[in-house]
mmCIF file of C-alpha atoms in Angstrom:
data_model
loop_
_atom_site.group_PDB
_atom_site.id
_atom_site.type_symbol
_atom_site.label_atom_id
_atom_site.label_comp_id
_atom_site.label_asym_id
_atom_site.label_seq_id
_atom_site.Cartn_x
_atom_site.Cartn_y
_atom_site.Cartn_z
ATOM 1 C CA UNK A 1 77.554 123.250 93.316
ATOM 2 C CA UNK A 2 78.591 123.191 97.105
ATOM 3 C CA UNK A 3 75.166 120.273 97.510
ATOM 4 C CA UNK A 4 77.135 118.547 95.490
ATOM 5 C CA UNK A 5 80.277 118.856 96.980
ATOM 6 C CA UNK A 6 78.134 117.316 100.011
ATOM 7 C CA UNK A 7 76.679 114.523 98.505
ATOM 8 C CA UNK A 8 80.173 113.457 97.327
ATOM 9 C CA UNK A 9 81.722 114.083 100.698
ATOM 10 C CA UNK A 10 79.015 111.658 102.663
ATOM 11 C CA UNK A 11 80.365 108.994 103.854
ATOM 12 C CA UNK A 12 78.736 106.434 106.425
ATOM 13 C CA UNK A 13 80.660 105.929 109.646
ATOM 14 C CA UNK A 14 79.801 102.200 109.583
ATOM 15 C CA UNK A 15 82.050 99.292 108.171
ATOM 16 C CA UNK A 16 81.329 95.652 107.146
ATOM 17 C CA UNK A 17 84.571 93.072 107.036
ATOM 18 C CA UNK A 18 84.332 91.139 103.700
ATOM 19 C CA UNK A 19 87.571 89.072 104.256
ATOM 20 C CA UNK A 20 90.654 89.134 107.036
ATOM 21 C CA UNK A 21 92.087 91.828 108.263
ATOM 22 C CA UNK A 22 95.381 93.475 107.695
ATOM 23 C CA UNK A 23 97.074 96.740 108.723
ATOM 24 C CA UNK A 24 96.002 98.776 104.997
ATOM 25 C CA UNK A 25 92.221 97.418 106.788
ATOM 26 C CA UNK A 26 92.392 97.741 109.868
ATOM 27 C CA UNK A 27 94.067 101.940 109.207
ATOM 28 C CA UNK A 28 90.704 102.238 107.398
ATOM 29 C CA UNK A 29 88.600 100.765 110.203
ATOM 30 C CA UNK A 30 89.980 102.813 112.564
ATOM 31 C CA UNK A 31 89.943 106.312 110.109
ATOM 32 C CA UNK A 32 86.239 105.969 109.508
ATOM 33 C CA UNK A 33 85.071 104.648 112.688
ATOM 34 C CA UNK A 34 87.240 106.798 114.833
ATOM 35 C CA UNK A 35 89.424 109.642 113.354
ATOM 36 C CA UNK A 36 86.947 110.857 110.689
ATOM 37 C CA UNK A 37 83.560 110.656 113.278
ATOM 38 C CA UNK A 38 82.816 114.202 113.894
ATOM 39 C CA UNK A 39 84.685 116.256 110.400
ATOM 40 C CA UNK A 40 81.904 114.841 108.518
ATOM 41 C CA UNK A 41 79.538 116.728 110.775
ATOM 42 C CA UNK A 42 81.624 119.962 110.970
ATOM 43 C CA UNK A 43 81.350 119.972 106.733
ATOM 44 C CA UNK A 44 78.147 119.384 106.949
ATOM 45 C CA UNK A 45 77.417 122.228 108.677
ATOM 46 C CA UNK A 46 79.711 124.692 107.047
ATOM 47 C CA UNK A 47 78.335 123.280 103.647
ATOM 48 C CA UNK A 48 74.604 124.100 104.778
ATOM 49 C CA UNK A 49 75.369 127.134 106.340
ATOM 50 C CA UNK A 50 76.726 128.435 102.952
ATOM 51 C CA UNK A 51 73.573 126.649 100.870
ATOM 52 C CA UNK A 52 71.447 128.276 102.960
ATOM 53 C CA UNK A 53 72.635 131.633 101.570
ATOM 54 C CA UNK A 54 73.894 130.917 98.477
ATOM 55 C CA UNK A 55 72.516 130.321 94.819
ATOM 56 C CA UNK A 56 68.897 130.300 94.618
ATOM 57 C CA UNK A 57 68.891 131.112 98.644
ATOM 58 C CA UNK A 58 70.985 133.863 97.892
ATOM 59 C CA UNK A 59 68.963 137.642 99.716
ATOM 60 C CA UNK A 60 72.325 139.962 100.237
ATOM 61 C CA UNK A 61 75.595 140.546 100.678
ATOM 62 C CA UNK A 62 75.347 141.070 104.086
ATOM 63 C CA UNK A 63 73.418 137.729 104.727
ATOM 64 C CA UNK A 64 76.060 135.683 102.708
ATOM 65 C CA UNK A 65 78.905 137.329 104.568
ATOM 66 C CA UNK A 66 77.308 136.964 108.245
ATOM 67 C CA UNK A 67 77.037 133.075 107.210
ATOM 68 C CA UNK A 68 80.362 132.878 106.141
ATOM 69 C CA UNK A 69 81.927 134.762 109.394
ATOM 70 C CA UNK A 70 79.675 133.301 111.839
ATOM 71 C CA UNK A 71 78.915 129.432 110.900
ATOM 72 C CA UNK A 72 81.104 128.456 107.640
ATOM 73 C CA UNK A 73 84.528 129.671 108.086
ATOM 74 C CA UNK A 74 84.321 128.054 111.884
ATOM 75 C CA UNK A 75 83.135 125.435 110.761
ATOM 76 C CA UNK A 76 85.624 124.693 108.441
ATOM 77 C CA UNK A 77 88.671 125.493 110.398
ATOM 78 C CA UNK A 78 87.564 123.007 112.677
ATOM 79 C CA UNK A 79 87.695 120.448 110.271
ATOM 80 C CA UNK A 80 90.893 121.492 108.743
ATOM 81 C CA UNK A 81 92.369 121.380 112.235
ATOM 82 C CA UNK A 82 91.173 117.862 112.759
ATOM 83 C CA UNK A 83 91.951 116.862 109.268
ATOM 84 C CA UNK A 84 95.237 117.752 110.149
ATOM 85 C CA UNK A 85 95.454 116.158 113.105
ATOM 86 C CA UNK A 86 93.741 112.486 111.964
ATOM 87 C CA UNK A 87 95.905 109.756 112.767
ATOM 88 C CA UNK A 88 97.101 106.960 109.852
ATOM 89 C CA UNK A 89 99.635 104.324 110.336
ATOM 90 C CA UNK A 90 99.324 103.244 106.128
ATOM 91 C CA UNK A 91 101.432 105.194 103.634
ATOM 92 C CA UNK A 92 98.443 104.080 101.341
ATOM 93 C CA UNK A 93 95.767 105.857 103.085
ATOM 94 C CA UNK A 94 97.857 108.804 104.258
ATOM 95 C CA UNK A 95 97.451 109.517 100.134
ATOM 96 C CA UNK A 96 94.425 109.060 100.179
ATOM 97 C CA UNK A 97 93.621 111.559 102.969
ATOM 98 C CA UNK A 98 96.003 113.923 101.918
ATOM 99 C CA UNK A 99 93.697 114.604 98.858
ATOM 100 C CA UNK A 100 90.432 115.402 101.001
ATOM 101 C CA UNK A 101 92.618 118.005 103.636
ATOM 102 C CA UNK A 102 93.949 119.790 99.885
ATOM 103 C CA UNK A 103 90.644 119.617 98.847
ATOM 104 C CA UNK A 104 89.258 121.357 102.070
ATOM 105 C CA UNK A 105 91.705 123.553 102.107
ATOM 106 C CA UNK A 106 90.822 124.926 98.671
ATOM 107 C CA UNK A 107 86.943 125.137 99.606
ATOM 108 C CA UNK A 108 88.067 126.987 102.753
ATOM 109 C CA UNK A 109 90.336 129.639 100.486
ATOM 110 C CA UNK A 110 86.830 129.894 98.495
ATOM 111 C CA UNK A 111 85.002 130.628 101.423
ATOM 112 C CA UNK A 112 87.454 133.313 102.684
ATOM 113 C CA UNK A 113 87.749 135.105 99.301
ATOM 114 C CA UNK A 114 84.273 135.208 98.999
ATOM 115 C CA UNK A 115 84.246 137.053 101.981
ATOM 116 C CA UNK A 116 87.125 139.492 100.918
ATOM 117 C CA UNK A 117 85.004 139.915 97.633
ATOM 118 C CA UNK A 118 82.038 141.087 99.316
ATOM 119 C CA UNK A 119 84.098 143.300 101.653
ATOM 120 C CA UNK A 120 85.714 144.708 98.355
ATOM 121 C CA UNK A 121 82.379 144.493 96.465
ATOM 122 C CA UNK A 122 84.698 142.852 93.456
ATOM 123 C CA UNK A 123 82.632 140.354 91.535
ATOM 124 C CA UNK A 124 86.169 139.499 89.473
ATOM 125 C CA UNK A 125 86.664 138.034 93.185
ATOM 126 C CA UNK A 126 83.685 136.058 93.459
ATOM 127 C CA UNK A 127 84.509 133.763 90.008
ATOM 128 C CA UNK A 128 87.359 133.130 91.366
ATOM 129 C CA UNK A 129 86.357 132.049 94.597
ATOM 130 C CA UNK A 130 83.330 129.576 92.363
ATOM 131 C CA UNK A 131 86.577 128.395 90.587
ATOM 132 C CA UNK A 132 88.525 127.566 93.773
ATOM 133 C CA UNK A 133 85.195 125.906 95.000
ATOM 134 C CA UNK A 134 84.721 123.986 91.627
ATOM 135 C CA UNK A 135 88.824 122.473 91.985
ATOM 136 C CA UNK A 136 88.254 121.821 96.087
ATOM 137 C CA UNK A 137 84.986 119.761 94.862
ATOM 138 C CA UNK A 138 87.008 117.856 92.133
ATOM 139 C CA UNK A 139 89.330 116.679 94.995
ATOM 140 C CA UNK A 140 87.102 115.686 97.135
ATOM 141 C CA UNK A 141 85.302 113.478 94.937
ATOM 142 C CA UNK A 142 88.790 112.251 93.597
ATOM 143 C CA UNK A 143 89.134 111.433 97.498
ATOM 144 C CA UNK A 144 86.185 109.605 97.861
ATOM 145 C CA UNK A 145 86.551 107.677 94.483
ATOM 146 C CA UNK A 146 90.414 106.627 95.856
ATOM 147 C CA UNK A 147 89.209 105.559 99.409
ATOM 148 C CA UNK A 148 86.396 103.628 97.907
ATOM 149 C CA UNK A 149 89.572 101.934 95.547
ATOM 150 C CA UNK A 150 91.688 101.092 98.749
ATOM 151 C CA UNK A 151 88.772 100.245 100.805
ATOM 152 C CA UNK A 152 87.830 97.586 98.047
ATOM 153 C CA UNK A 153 91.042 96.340 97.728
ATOM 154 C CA UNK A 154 91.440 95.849 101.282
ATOM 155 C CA UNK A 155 87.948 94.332 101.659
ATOM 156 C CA UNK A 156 86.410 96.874 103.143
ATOM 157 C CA UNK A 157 82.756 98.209 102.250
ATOM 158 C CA UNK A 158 81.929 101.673 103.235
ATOM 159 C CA UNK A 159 78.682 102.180 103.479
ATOM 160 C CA UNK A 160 76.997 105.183 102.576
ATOM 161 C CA UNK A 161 74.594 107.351 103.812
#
């Protein structure tokens, strides 16, 4: 589930002009190009951190939860923080973003109650950590699917990785 969450959260960092520019485009430009350049890397690495012990990777407890203290849960409040701290000058894209940093946040509320459910051994825990996962993943594509929108309407192609 969380591979997916990746492949819907790739984005490339480069951008082709299809028209003139105007301040929706040129906010977009400067989001993927410049504000956005390294969060894609810091969710990449919290998402294959947790992959890498998770589902069919899955050993032990104790191998999930020293993956989730050590690499995902840094990893991921990293790229809340810069998330939070992206700069947009377009009420349109500020939207747009504000789904991806609700959708992160939910991921990262997964990722921390799947660490108090281990601590607490409580599998009740763990479905609803896969549940906060499965409504952070729905956001984030909804992000992705609304950026692509503006993008097009503003001439912009992202292209992906």
């Amino acid at each position: 589930m969380v591979k997916r969450v990746l492949a819907v959260v790739v984005f490339g960092l480069l951008l082709v002009l299809a028209g003139c520019g105007g301040p929706v485009q040129d906010d977009i430009l400067n989001y993927i190009n410049e504000e956005m350049k390294s969060a894609q890397d810091l969710e990449d690495k919290a998402v294959s951190a947790y992959e890498g012990v998770a589902g069919v990777n899955y050993t032990d407890d104790q191998t999930m939860y020293d993956a989730l203290v050590n690499e995902v849960i840094p990893n991921y409040t990293e790229l809340i923080t810069e998330l939070e701290t992206v700069s947009i000058e377009t009420e349109e894209l500020k939207k747009v973003h504000e789904i991806y940093l609700s959708g992160a946040n939910l991921q990262f509320s997964a990722f921390e109650k799947i660490i108090e459910a281990i601590e607490n051994q409580d599998s009740n825990m763990i479905a609803e950590a896969n549940q906060l996962l499965e409504e952070g993943r729905l956001q984030i594509e909804d992000y992705n699917d609304k950026l692509d929108e503006l993008a097009k309407e503003h001439n912009v192609e992202i292209e992906k990785e």
